[in-house]
Amino acid sequence: VVNPKDTGKDFGDSQWIVSGWDDIAAMLDDSLSTVNTIRASRFVGPVRPVVDKWLAQLTLFGDTIEEWMAVQRAWLYLESIFTSGDIQRQMPSEYKRFLAVDHFWRDLMRRTKAEPNALRAGTAPKLLEQLQQNNQQLEGIQKNLFEYLDTKRLAFPRFYFISND
C-alpha cells in the first residue's frame, strides 16, 4: 500500500506515501458489512465478544484512515512549499512546525513500509491521536501560509491572479 515519491533535494531521499485508498476503503466497508451482519444474527451469542472486538477495531481503523488521508494530503501540499528556501526564511516558525510534522510523517511511513499490513498499521496504539494532532498542526501551518500569501497580495496586487495551490 505504499509507493515511493521523490520529494526533492532539500528533504533528501525518496519518501513513501500510501496509495490505493479506494481499495482500502472498499475492503473496510465490506468487512464492516460482514461483521455487522454477523452481529445482527441471532446465533452470535457465543462469539459476540469477538464480533464486538472486531467491530471496534474496524471502526478505529476507519477513523484512523480518514485522519491518515487528511495528513497525507496536507503533508504532500506543504512539503513542496517548504522545500523552498525562500519560504523557510520568510516563515521560520511555520517551517519548524512543519519539520516536526515531517519527522512524524517520515517515521510513520518508514514503519508502515516495514510492516505493510493496513489493519495493524491503522490500529497501532495512540496513532489516531497522533494523526489528529499532526493534522491540526498542518491546518494551522496552512492557515498561516494563506495569511502570509494574502499580505503579499496586498503589497503586489498581481498576485491575486495566482491561486493558493
GROMACS .gro file of N, CA and C in nm:
model
  495
    1VAL      N    1   0.081  -0.121   0.000
    1VAL     CA    2   0.000   0.000   0.000
    1VAL      C    3   0.085   0.127   0.000
    2VAL      N    4   0.215   0.114   0.000
    2VAL     CA    5   0.296   0.235  -0.002
    2VAL      C    6   0.378   0.241  -0.130
    3ASN      N    7   0.388   0.359  -0.185
    3ASN     CA    8   0.464   0.382  -0.307
    3ASN      C    9   0.565   0.492  -0.284
    4PRO      N   10   0.679   0.484  -0.352
    4PRO     CA   11   0.779   0.590  -0.335
    4PRO      C   12   0.736   0.719  -0.403
    5LYS      N   13   0.779   0.829  -0.345
    5LYS     CA   14   0.756   0.961  -0.402
    5LYS      C   15   0.886   1.037  -0.389
    6ASP      N   16   0.937   1.090  -0.498
    6ASP     CA   17   1.059   1.170  -0.492
    6ASP      C   18   1.021   1.306  -0.435
    7THR      N   19   1.079   1.340  -0.320
    7THR     CA   20   1.037   1.461  -0.250
    7THR      C   21   1.125   1.581  -0.276
    8GLY      N   22   1.229   1.567  -0.353
    8GLY     CA   23   1.310   1.685  -0.383
    8GLY      C   24   1.442   1.686  -0.310
    9LYS      N   25   1.520   1.787  -0.345
    9LYS     CA   26   1.658   1.791  -0.299
    9LYS      C   27   1.675   1.823  -0.152
   10ASP      N   28   1.593   1.912  -0.095
   10ASP     CA   29   1.616   1.956   0.042
   10ASP      C   30   1.579   1.851   0.145
   11PHE      N   31   1.486   1.765   0.115
   11PHE     CA   32   1.444   1.665   0.211
   11PHE      C   33   1.506   1.530   0.180
   12GLY      N   34   1.589   1.524   0.076
   12GLY     CA   35   1.672   1.407   0.055
   12GLY      C   36   1.606   1.294  -0.019
   13ASP      N   37   1.614   1.177   0.040
   13ASP     CA   38   1.577   1.052  -0.025
   13ASP      C   39   1.429   1.046  -0.062
   14SER      N   40   1.396   0.940  -0.135
   14SER     CA   41   1.256   0.923  -0.171
   14SER      C   42   1.174   0.896  -0.046
   15GLN      N   43   1.053   0.942  -0.049
   15GLN     CA   44   0.961   0.929   0.065
   15GLN      C   45   0.848   0.836   0.024
   16TRP      N   46   0.795   0.764   0.119
   16TRP     CA   47   0.687   0.671   0.093
   16TRP      C   48   0.554   0.734   0.128
   17ILE      N   49   0.455   0.708   0.044
   17ILE     CA   50   0.319   0.754   0.070
   17ILE      C   51   0.224   0.637   0.048
   18VAL      N   52   0.109   0.645   0.109
   18VAL     CA   53   0.009   0.539   0.093
   18VAL      C   54  -0.070   0.565  -0.034
   19SER      N   55  -0.089   0.461  -0.111
   19SER     CA   56  -0.175   0.470  -0.229
   19SER      C   57  -0.280   0.360  -0.218
   20GLY      N   58  -0.377   0.365  -0.303
   20GLY     CA   59  -0.481   0.263  -0.301
   20GLY      C   60  -0.584   0.286  -0.191
   21TRP      N   61  -0.609   0.414  -0.158
   21TRP     CA   62  -0.708   0.445  -0.053
   21TRP      C   63  -0.844   0.387  -0.087
   22ASP      N   64  -0.880   0.390  -0.215
   22ASP     CA   65  -1.011   0.339  -0.257
   22ASP      C   66  -1.024   0.190  -0.228
   23ASP      N   67  -0.916   0.116  -0.254
   23ASP     CA   68  -0.918  -0.028  -0.227
   23ASP      C   69  -0.931  -0.055  -0.077
   24ILE      N   70  -0.858   0.023   0.002
   24ILE     CA   71  -0.863   0.006   0.148
   24ILE      C   72  -1.004   0.037   0.198
   25ALA      N   73  -1.063   0.147   0.148
   25ALA     CA   74  -1.197   0.185   0.191
   25ALA      C   75  -1.300   0.079   0.150
   26ALA      N   76  -1.285   0.023   0.031
   26ALA     CA   77  -1.379  -0.080  -0.016
   26ALA      C   78  -1.369  -0.205   0.072
   27MET      N   79  -1.246  -0.245   0.104
   27MET     CA   80  -1.229  -0.363   0.191
   27MET      C   81  -1.283  -0.336   0.330
   28LEU      N   82  -1.262  -0.215   0.380
   28LEU     CA   83  -1.314  -0.179   0.512
   28LEU      C   84  -1.466  -0.184   0.512
   29ASP      N   85  -1.529  -0.127   0.410
   29ASP     CA   86  -1.675  -0.132   0.402
   29ASP      C   87  -1.727  -0.275   0.396
   30ASP      N   88  -1.661  -0.358   0.317
   30ASP     CA   89  -1.701  -0.499   0.308
   30ASP      C   90  -1.688  -0.568   0.444
   31SER      N   91  -1.577  -0.543   0.511
   31SER     CA   92  -1.553  -0.606   0.642
   31SER      C   93  -1.654  -0.558   0.745
   32LEU      N   94  -1.682  -0.429   0.746
   32LEU     CA   95  -1.781  -0.375   0.840
   32LEU      C   96  -1.919  -0.434   0.812
   33SER      N   97  -1.952  -0.447   0.686
   33SER     CA   98  -2.081  -0.505   0.649
   33SER      C   99  -2.090  -0.650   0.697
   34THR      N  100  -1.983  -0.726   0.677
   34THR     CA  101  -1.981  -0.866   0.721
   34THR      C  102  -1.994  -0.876   0.873
   35VAL      N  103  -1.916  -0.796   0.943
   35VAL     CA  104  -1.918  -0.801   1.090
   35VAL      C  105  -2.056  -0.759   1.142
   36ASN      N  106  -2.115  -0.657   1.083
   36ASN     CA  107  -2.249  -0.613   1.126
   36ASN      C  108  -2.355  -0.719   1.096
   37THR      N  109  -2.339  -0.791   0.986
   37THR     CA  110  -2.432  -0.899   0.954
   37THR      C  111  -2.420  -1.010   1.058
   38ILE      N  112  -2.297  -1.045   1.092
   38ILE     CA  113  -2.276  -1.149   1.194
   38ILE      C  114  -2.331  -1.101   1.328
   39ARG      N  115  -2.308  -0.976   1.359
   39ARG     CA  116  -2.354  -0.920   1.488
   39ARG      C  117  -2.506  -0.920   1.498
   40ALA      N  118  -2.573  -0.902   1.384
   40ALA     CA  119  -2.720  -0.898   1.384
   40ALA      C  120  -2.782  -1.038   1.386
   41SER      N  121  -2.701  -1.139   1.366
   41SER     CA  122  -2.752  -1.276   1.364
   41SER      C  123  -2.797  -1.318   1.504
   42ARG      N  124  -2.900  -1.399   1.508
   42ARG     CA  125  -2.948  -1.447   1.638
   42ARG      C  126  -2.858  -1.557   1.694
   43PHE      N  127  -2.764  -1.606   1.614
   43PHE     CA  128  -2.673  -1.711   1.658
   43PHE      C  129  -2.537  -1.655   1.704
   44VAL      N  130  -2.526  -1.525   1.718
   44VAL     CA  131  -2.400  -1.460   1.752
   44VAL      C  132  -2.358  -1.483   1.898
   45GLY      N  133  -2.451  -1.521   1.983
   45GLY     CA  134  -2.429  -1.534   2.127
   45GLY      C  135  -2.292  -1.581   2.171
   46PRO      N  136  -2.246  -1.698   2.130
   46PRO     CA  137  -2.118  -1.749   2.180
   46PRO      C  138  -1.995  -1.668   2.133
   47VAL      N  139  -2.008  -1.601   2.018
   47VAL     CA  140  -1.892  -1.528   1.964
   47VAL      C  141  -1.911  -1.376   1.970
   48ARG      N  142  -2.012  -1.330   2.042
   48ARG     CA  143  -2.041  -1.187   2.047
   48ARG      C  144  -1.921  -1.103   2.094
   49PRO      N  145  -1.845  -1.144   2.197
   49PRO     CA  146  -1.729  -1.064   2.238
   49PRO      C  147  -1.625  -1.048   2.125
   50VAL      N  148  -1.605  -1.154   2.049
   50VAL     CA  149  -1.510  -1.148   1.938
   50VAL      C  150  -1.562  -1.055   1.829
   51VAL      N  151  -1.690  -1.065   1.799
   51VAL     CA  152  -1.751  -0.980   1.696
   51VAL      C  153  -1.745  -0.833   1.740
   52ASP      N  154  -1.776  -0.805   1.867
   52ASP     CA  155  -1.769  -0.668   1.917
   52ASP      C  156  -1.627  -0.613   1.911
   53LYS      N  157  -1.530  -0.700   1.940
   53LYS     CA  158  -1.390  -0.659   1.933
   53LYS      C  159  -1.352  -0.623   1.789
   54TRP      N  160  -1.395  -0.704   1.693
   54TRP     CA  161  -1.367  -0.677   1.553
   54TRP      C  162  -1.436  -0.549   1.506
   55LEU      N  163  -1.558  -0.528   1.551
   55LEU     CA  164  -1.630  -0.407   1.513
   55LEU      C  165  -1.558  -0.283   1.566
   56ALA      N  166  -1.515  -0.288   1.692
   56ALA     CA  167  -1.440  -0.176   1.750
   56ALA      C  168  -1.309  -0.152   1.675
   57GLN      N  169  -1.240  -0.260   1.641
   57GLN     CA  170  -1.112  -0.248   1.571
   57GLN      C  171  -1.132  -0.190   1.430
   58LEU      N  172  -1.234  -0.235   1.360
   58LEU     CA  173  -1.261  -0.184   1.226
   58LEU      C  174  -1.307  -0.038   1.229
   59THR      N  175  -1.382  -0.001   1.332
   59THR     CA  176  -1.425   0.139   1.346
   59THR      C  177  -1.304   0.228   1.373
   60LEU      N  178  -1.216   0.185   1.462
   60LEU     CA  179  -1.093   0.259   1.488
   60LEU      C  180  -1.009   0.271   1.361
   61PHE      N  181  -1.000   0.162   1.288
   61PHE     CA  182  -0.924   0.162   1.162
   61PHE      C  183  -0.982   0.264   1.064
   62GLY      N  184  -1.113   0.269   1.051
   62GLY     CA  185  -1.178   0.365   0.961
   62GLY      C  186  -1.150   0.509   1.002
   63ASP      N  187  -1.161   0.538   1.132
   63ASP     CA  188  -1.132   0.673   1.180
   63ASP      C  189  -0.986   0.710   1.156
   64THR      N  190  -0.896   0.614   1.180
   64THR     CA  191  -0.754   0.639   1.161
   64THR      C  192  -0.722   0.663   1.014
   65ILE      N  193  -0.781   0.586   0.927
   65ILE     CA  194  -0.755   0.601   0.783
   65ILE      C  195  -0.802   0.739   0.735
   66GLU      N  196  -0.915   0.787   0.785
   66GLU     CA  197  -0.962   0.921   0.746
   66GLU      C  198  -0.861   1.027   0.786
   67GLU      N  199  -0.810   1.020   0.909
   67GLU     CA  200  -0.709   1.116   0.954
   67GLU      C  201  -0.580   1.100   0.876
   68TRP      N  202  -0.542   0.977   0.849
   68TRP     CA  203  -0.419   0.949   0.775
   68TRP      C  204  -0.425   1.013   0.637
   69MET      N  205  -0.539   0.996   0.568
   69MET     CA  206  -0.555   1.056   0.435
   69MET      C  207  -0.545   1.208   0.442
   70ALA      N  208  -0.606   1.267   0.545
   70ALA     CA  209  -0.602   1.413   0.559
   70ALA      C  210  -0.459   1.461   0.584
   71VAL      N  211  -0.386   1.390   0.669
   71VAL     CA  212  -0.247   1.428   0.696
   71VAL      C  213  -0.163   1.412   0.569
   72GLN      N  214  -0.182   1.303   0.498
   72GLN     CA  215  -0.104   1.282   0.376
   72GLN      C  216  -0.130   1.391   0.274
   73ARG      N  217  -0.257   1.426   0.254
   73ARG     CA  218  -0.290   1.532   0.157
   73ARG      C  219  -0.224   1.664   0.196
   74ALA      N  220  -0.238   1.702   0.324
   74ALA     CA  221  -0.180   1.828   0.369
   74ALA      C  222  -0.028   1.823   0.364
   75TRP      N  223   0.031   1.711   0.403
   75TRP     CA  224   0.176   1.698   0.401
   75TRP      C  225   0.229   1.710   0.259
   76LEU      N  226   0.163   1.642   0.163
   76LEU     CA  227   0.208   1.648   0.024
   76LEU      C  228   0.201   1.791  -0.029
   77TYR      N  229   0.096   1.862   0.008
   77TYR     CA  230   0.080   2.002  -0.037
   77TYR      C  231   0.189   2.091   0.023
   78LEU      N  232   0.207   2.082   0.154
   78LEU     CA  233   0.301   2.171   0.222
   78LEU      C  234   0.446   2.131   0.202
   79GLU      N  235   0.473   2.005   0.182
   79GLU     CA  236   0.611   1.959   0.166
   79GLU      C  237   0.677   2.026   0.046
   80SER      N  238   0.604   2.037  -0.063
   80SER     CA  239   0.661   2.101  -0.181
   80SER      C  240   0.683   2.251  -0.159
   81ILE      N  241   0.604   2.312  -0.076
   81ILE     CA  242   0.618   2.455  -0.047
   81ILE      C  243   0.737   2.479   0.046
   82PHE      N  244   0.749   2.396   0.150
   82PHE     CA  245   0.854   2.419   0.248
   82PHE      C  246   0.990   2.367   0.207
   83THR      N  247   1.003   2.308   0.089
   83THR     CA  248   1.135   2.276   0.038
   83THR      C  249   1.201   2.401  -0.020
   84SER      N  250   1.122   2.505  -0.041
   84SER     CA  251   1.174   2.631  -0.093
   84SER      C  252   1.247   2.708   0.017
   85GLY      N  253   1.370   2.743  -0.009
   85GLY     CA  254   1.448   2.818   0.089
   85GLY      C  255   1.386   2.953   0.121
   86ASP      N  256   1.319   3.013   0.024
   86ASP     CA  257   1.256   3.144   0.046
   86ASP      C  258   1.147   3.135   0.152
   87ILE      N  259   1.061   3.038   0.142
   87ILE     CA  260   0.953   3.020   0.240
   87ILE      C  261   1.011   2.986   0.377
   88GLN      N  262   1.117   2.907   0.379
   88GLN     CA  263   1.182   2.873   0.506
   88GLN      C  264   1.233   2.999   0.576
   89ARG      N  265   1.286   3.093   0.499
   89ARG     CA  266   1.335   3.218   0.558
   89ARG      C  267   1.222   3.313   0.595
   90GLN      N  268   1.117   3.316   0.513
   90GLN     CA  269   1.006   3.407   0.536
   90GLN      C  270   0.917   3.363   0.653
   91MET      N  271   0.907   3.232   0.672
   91MET     CA  272   0.818   3.177   0.775
   91MET      C  273   0.894   3.074   0.860
   92PRO      N  274   0.994   3.117   0.937
   92PRO     CA  275   1.076   3.020   1.011
   92PRO      C  276   0.999   2.941   1.117
   93SER      N  277   0.904   3.004   1.186
   93SER     CA  278   0.831   2.930   1.290
   93SER      C  279   0.740   2.824   1.227
   94GLU      N  280   0.680   2.855   1.114
   94GLU     CA  281   0.596   2.757   1.044
   94GLU      C  282   0.682   2.646   0.986
   95TYR      N  283   0.801   2.682   0.942
   95TYR     CA  284   0.892   2.581   0.890
   95TYR      C  285   0.932   2.482   1.001
   96LYS      N  286   0.957   2.533   1.120
   96LYS     CA  287   0.991   2.446   1.233
   96LYS      C  288   0.874   2.354   1.268
   97ARG      N  289   0.754   2.411   1.268
   97ARG     CA  290   0.635   2.328   1.294
   97ARG      C  291   0.620   2.220   1.188
   98PHE      N  292   0.645   2.260   1.062
   98PHE     CA  293   0.635   2.163   0.954
   98PHE      C  294   0.740   2.054   0.969
   99LEU      N  295   0.861   2.089   1.009
   99LEU     CA  296   0.966   1.989   1.028
   99LEU      C  297   0.928   1.886   1.134
  100ALA      N  298   0.860   1.930   1.239
  100ALA     CA  299   0.816   1.836   1.343
  100ALA      C  300   0.714   1.737   1.284
  101VAL      N  301   0.620   1.788   1.207
  101VAL     CA  302   0.521   1.700   1.143
  101VAL      C  303   0.590   1.611   1.040
  102ASP      N  304   0.683   1.668   0.967
  102ASP     CA  305   0.757   1.593   0.866
  102ASP      C  306   0.831   1.475   0.930
  103HIS      N  307   0.892   1.499   1.044
  103HIS     CA  308   0.963   1.391   1.114
  103HIS      C  309   0.864   1.280   1.154
  104PHE      N  310   0.750   1.319   1.211
  104PHE     CA  311   0.648   1.220   1.246
  104PHE      C  312   0.605   1.143   1.122
  105TRP      N  313   0.576   1.215   1.013
  105TRP     CA  314   0.527   1.152   0.891
  105TRP      C  315   0.627   1.052   0.835
  106ARG      N  316   0.752   1.093   0.826
  106ARG     CA  317   0.855   1.005   0.771
  106ARG      C  318   0.874   0.880   0.857
  107ASP      N  319   0.870   0.897   0.989
  107ASP     CA  320   0.882   0.784   1.079
  107ASP      C  321   0.763   0.689   1.063
  108LEU      N  322   0.643   0.745   1.055
  108LEU     CA  323   0.522   0.664   1.036
  108LEU      C  324   0.530   0.584   0.906
  109MET      N  325   0.573   0.649   0.799
  109MET     CA  326   0.578   0.581   0.671
  109MET      C  327   0.691   0.478   0.666
  110ARG      N  328   0.800   0.504   0.737
  110ARG     CA  329   0.907   0.405   0.746
  110ARG      C  330   0.856   0.278   0.816
  111ARG      N  331   0.783   0.297   0.926
  111ARG     CA  332   0.727   0.182   0.999
  111ARG      C  333   0.623   0.110   0.914
  112THR      N  334   0.542   0.185   0.841
  112THR     CA  335   0.438   0.126   0.757
  112THR      C  336   0.499   0.047   0.643
  113LYS      N  337   0.605   0.098   0.586
  113LYS     CA  338   0.673   0.025   0.478
  113LYS      C  339   0.733  -0.105   0.532
  114ALA      N  340   0.787  -0.100   0.653
  114ALA     CA  341   0.846  -0.220   0.712
  114ALA      C  342   0.740  -0.324   0.747
  115GLU      N  343   0.621  -0.279   0.784
  115GLU     CA  344   0.510  -0.369   0.820
  115GLU      C  345   0.387  -0.324   0.741
  116PRO      N  346   0.376  -0.362   0.612
  116PRO     CA  347   0.269  -0.308   0.526
  116PRO      C  348   0.132  -0.372   0.544
  117ASN      N  349   0.097  -0.408   0.666
  117ASN     CA  350  -0.035  -0.462   0.694
  117ASN      C  351  -0.125  -0.344   0.735
  118ALA      N  352  -0.223  -0.313   0.652
  118ALA     CA  353  -0.306  -0.194   0.674
  118ALA      C  354  -0.378  -0.196   0.808
  119LEU      N  355  -0.435  -0.309   0.846
  119LEU     CA  356  -0.510  -0.316   0.971
  119LEU      C  357  -0.418  -0.297   1.092
  120ARG      N  358  -0.303  -0.361   1.091
  120ARG     CA  359  -0.209  -0.345   1.203
  120ARG      C  360  -0.156  -0.202   1.209
  121ALA      N  361  -0.121  -0.147   1.094
  121ALA     CA  362  -0.068  -0.010   1.090
  121ALA      C  363  -0.175   0.090   1.134
  122GLY      N  364  -0.299   0.069   1.091
  122GLY     CA  365  -0.407   0.163   1.119
  122GLY      C  366  -0.467   0.153   1.257
  123THR      N  367  -0.432   0.050   1.332
  123THR     CA  368  -0.486   0.035   1.467
  123THR      C  369  -0.375   0.037   1.572
  124ALA      N  370  -0.259   0.090   1.535
  124ALA     CA  371  -0.148   0.099   1.629
  124ALA      C  372  -0.189   0.189   1.747
  125PRO      N  373  -0.140   0.158   1.867
  125PRO     CA  374  -0.178   0.238   1.985
  125PRO      C  375  -0.142   0.387   1.968
  126LYS      N  376  -0.238   0.471   2.001
  126LYS     CA  377  -0.224   0.616   2.001
  126LYS      C  378  -0.201   0.678   1.862
  127LEU      N  379  -0.207   0.599   1.756
  127LEU     CA  380  -0.184   0.653   1.622
  127LEU      C  381  -0.292   0.753   1.583
  128LEU      N  382  -0.417   0.722   1.612
  128LEU     CA  383  -0.525   0.814   1.576
  128LEU      C  384  -0.504   0.950   1.641
  129GLU      N  385  -0.470   0.951   1.769
  129GLU     CA  386  -0.448   1.078   1.839
  129GLU      C  387  -0.329   1.153   1.781
  130GLN      N  388  -0.221   1.081   1.746
  130GLN     CA  389  -0.104   1.146   1.687
  130GLN      C  390  -0.139   1.205   1.550
  131LEU      N  391  -0.215   1.133   1.472
  131LEU     CA  392  -0.256   1.184   1.341
  131LEU      C  393  -0.345   1.307   1.356
  132GLN      N  394  -0.436   1.306   1.453
  132GLN     CA  395  -0.521   1.421   1.476
  132GLN      C  396  -0.439   1.543   1.516
  133GLN      N  397  -0.342   1.525   1.605
  133GLN     CA  398  -0.256   1.636   1.646
  133GLN      C  399  -0.175   1.690   1.529
  134ASN      N  400  -0.119   1.601   1.450
  134ASN     CA  401  -0.040   1.646   1.335
  134ASN      C  402  -0.127   1.711   1.229
  135ASN      N  403  -0.249   1.663   1.214
  135ASN     CA  404  -0.341   1.726   1.120
  135ASN      C  405  -0.375   1.868   1.164
  136GLN      N  406  -0.395   1.886   1.295
  136GLN     CA  407  -0.420   2.022   1.347
  136GLN      C  408  -0.300   2.113   1.322
  137GLN      N  409  -0.180   2.060   1.342
  137GLN     CA  410  -0.059   2.138   1.314
  137GLN      C  411  -0.054   2.179   1.166
  138LEU      N  412  -0.081   2.084   1.078
  138LEU     CA  413  -0.077   2.113   0.935
  138LEU      C  414  -0.184   2.215   0.895
  139GLU      N  415  -0.302   2.204   0.955
  139GLU     CA  416  -0.407   2.303   0.926
  139GLU      C  417  -0.365   2.441   0.972
  140GLY      N  418  -0.302   2.450   1.090
  140GLY     CA  419  -0.253   2.579   1.139
  140GLY      C  420  -0.144   2.635   1.050
  141ILE      N  421  -0.053   2.551   1.005
  141ILE     CA  422   0.053   2.595   0.914
  141ILE      C  423  -0.007   2.646   0.784
  142GLN      N  424  -0.102   2.571   0.732
  142GLN     CA  425  -0.166   2.610   0.606
  142GLN      C  426  -0.242   2.742   0.622
  143LYS      N  427  -0.310   2.759   0.733
  143LYS     CA  428  -0.382   2.884   0.759
  143LYS      C  429  -0.285   3.002   0.763
  144ASN      N  430  -0.173   2.986   0.833
  144ASN     CA  431  -0.074   3.093   0.840
  144ASN      C  432  -0.008   3.119   0.705
  145LEU      N  433   0.009   3.014   0.627
  145LEU     CA  434   0.064   3.031   0.493
  145LEU      C  435  -0.031   3.112   0.406
  146PHE      N  436  -0.162   3.083   0.414
  146PHE     CA  437  -0.260   3.159   0.336
  146PHE      C  438  -0.264   3.305   0.380
  147GLU      N  439  -0.253   3.329   0.510
  147GLU     CA  440  -0.248   3.467   0.560
  147GLU      C  441  -0.125   3.538   0.507
  148TYR      N  442  -0.012   3.470   0.505
  148TYR     CA  443   0.112   3.527   0.451
  148TYR      C  444   0.094   3.562   0.304
  149LEU      N  445   0.033   3.471   0.228
  149LEU     CA  446   0.010   3.497   0.086
  149LEU      C  447  -0.085   3.615   0.066
  150ASP      N  448  -0.184   3.628   0.154
  150ASP     CA  449  -0.276   3.743   0.145
  150ASP      C  450  -0.204   3.875   0.169
  151THR      N  451  -0.109   3.877   0.263
  151THR     CA  452  -0.033   4.001   0.286
  151THR      C  453   0.053   4.033   0.164
  152LYS      N  454   0.105   3.931   0.099
  152LYS     CA  455   0.183   3.954  -0.024
  152LYS      C  456   0.093   4.005  -0.136
  153ARG      N  457  -0.030   3.957  -0.138
  153ARG     CA  458  -0.123   4.003  -0.241
  153ARG      C  459  -0.160   4.150  -0.220
  154LEU      N  460  -0.169   4.193  -0.094
  154LEU     CA  461  -0.197   4.334  -0.069
  154LEU      C  462  -0.082   4.422  -0.118
  155ALA      N  463   0.040   4.375  -0.101
  155ALA     CA  464   0.157   4.451  -0.145
  155ALA      C  465   0.175   4.443  -0.297
  156PHE      N  466   0.139   4.331  -0.357
  156PHE     CA  467   0.155   4.310  -0.500
  156PHE      C  468   0.024   4.259  -0.559
  157PRO      N  469  -0.065   4.349  -0.602
  157PRO     CA  470  -0.198   4.309  -0.649
  157PRO      C  471  -0.196   4.204  -0.761
  158ARG      N  472  -0.091   4.197  -0.839
  158ARG     CA  473  -0.089   4.097  -0.947
  158ARG      C  474  -0.089   3.954  -0.892
  159PHE      N  475  -0.055   3.938  -0.764
  159PHE     CA  476  -0.058   3.805  -0.702
  159PHE      C  477  -0.200   3.754  -0.681
  160TYR      N  478  -0.301   3.840  -0.696
  160TYR     CA  479  -0.440   3.794  -0.683
  160TYR      C  480  -0.476   3.695  -0.793
  161PHE      N  481  -0.399   3.697  -0.902
  161PHE     CA  482  -0.426   3.605  -1.012
  161PHE      C  483  -0.362   3.468  -0.992
  162ILE      N  484  -0.285   3.455  -0.885
  162ILE     CA  485  -0.220   3.328  -0.854
  162ILE      C  486  -0.297   3.260  -0.743
  163SER      N  487  -0.328   3.133  -0.764
  163SER     CA  488  -0.406   3.061  -0.662
  163SER      C  489  -0.316   3.017  -0.547
  164ASN      N  490  -0.379   2.977  -0.436
  164ASN     CA  491  -0.303   2.925  -0.322
  164ASN      C  492  -0.245   2.788  -0.352
  165ASP      N  493  -0.299   2.720  -0.451
  165ASP     CA  494  -0.250   2.587  -0.485
  165ASP      C  495  -0.130   2.599  -0.575
   0.00000   0.00000   0.00000
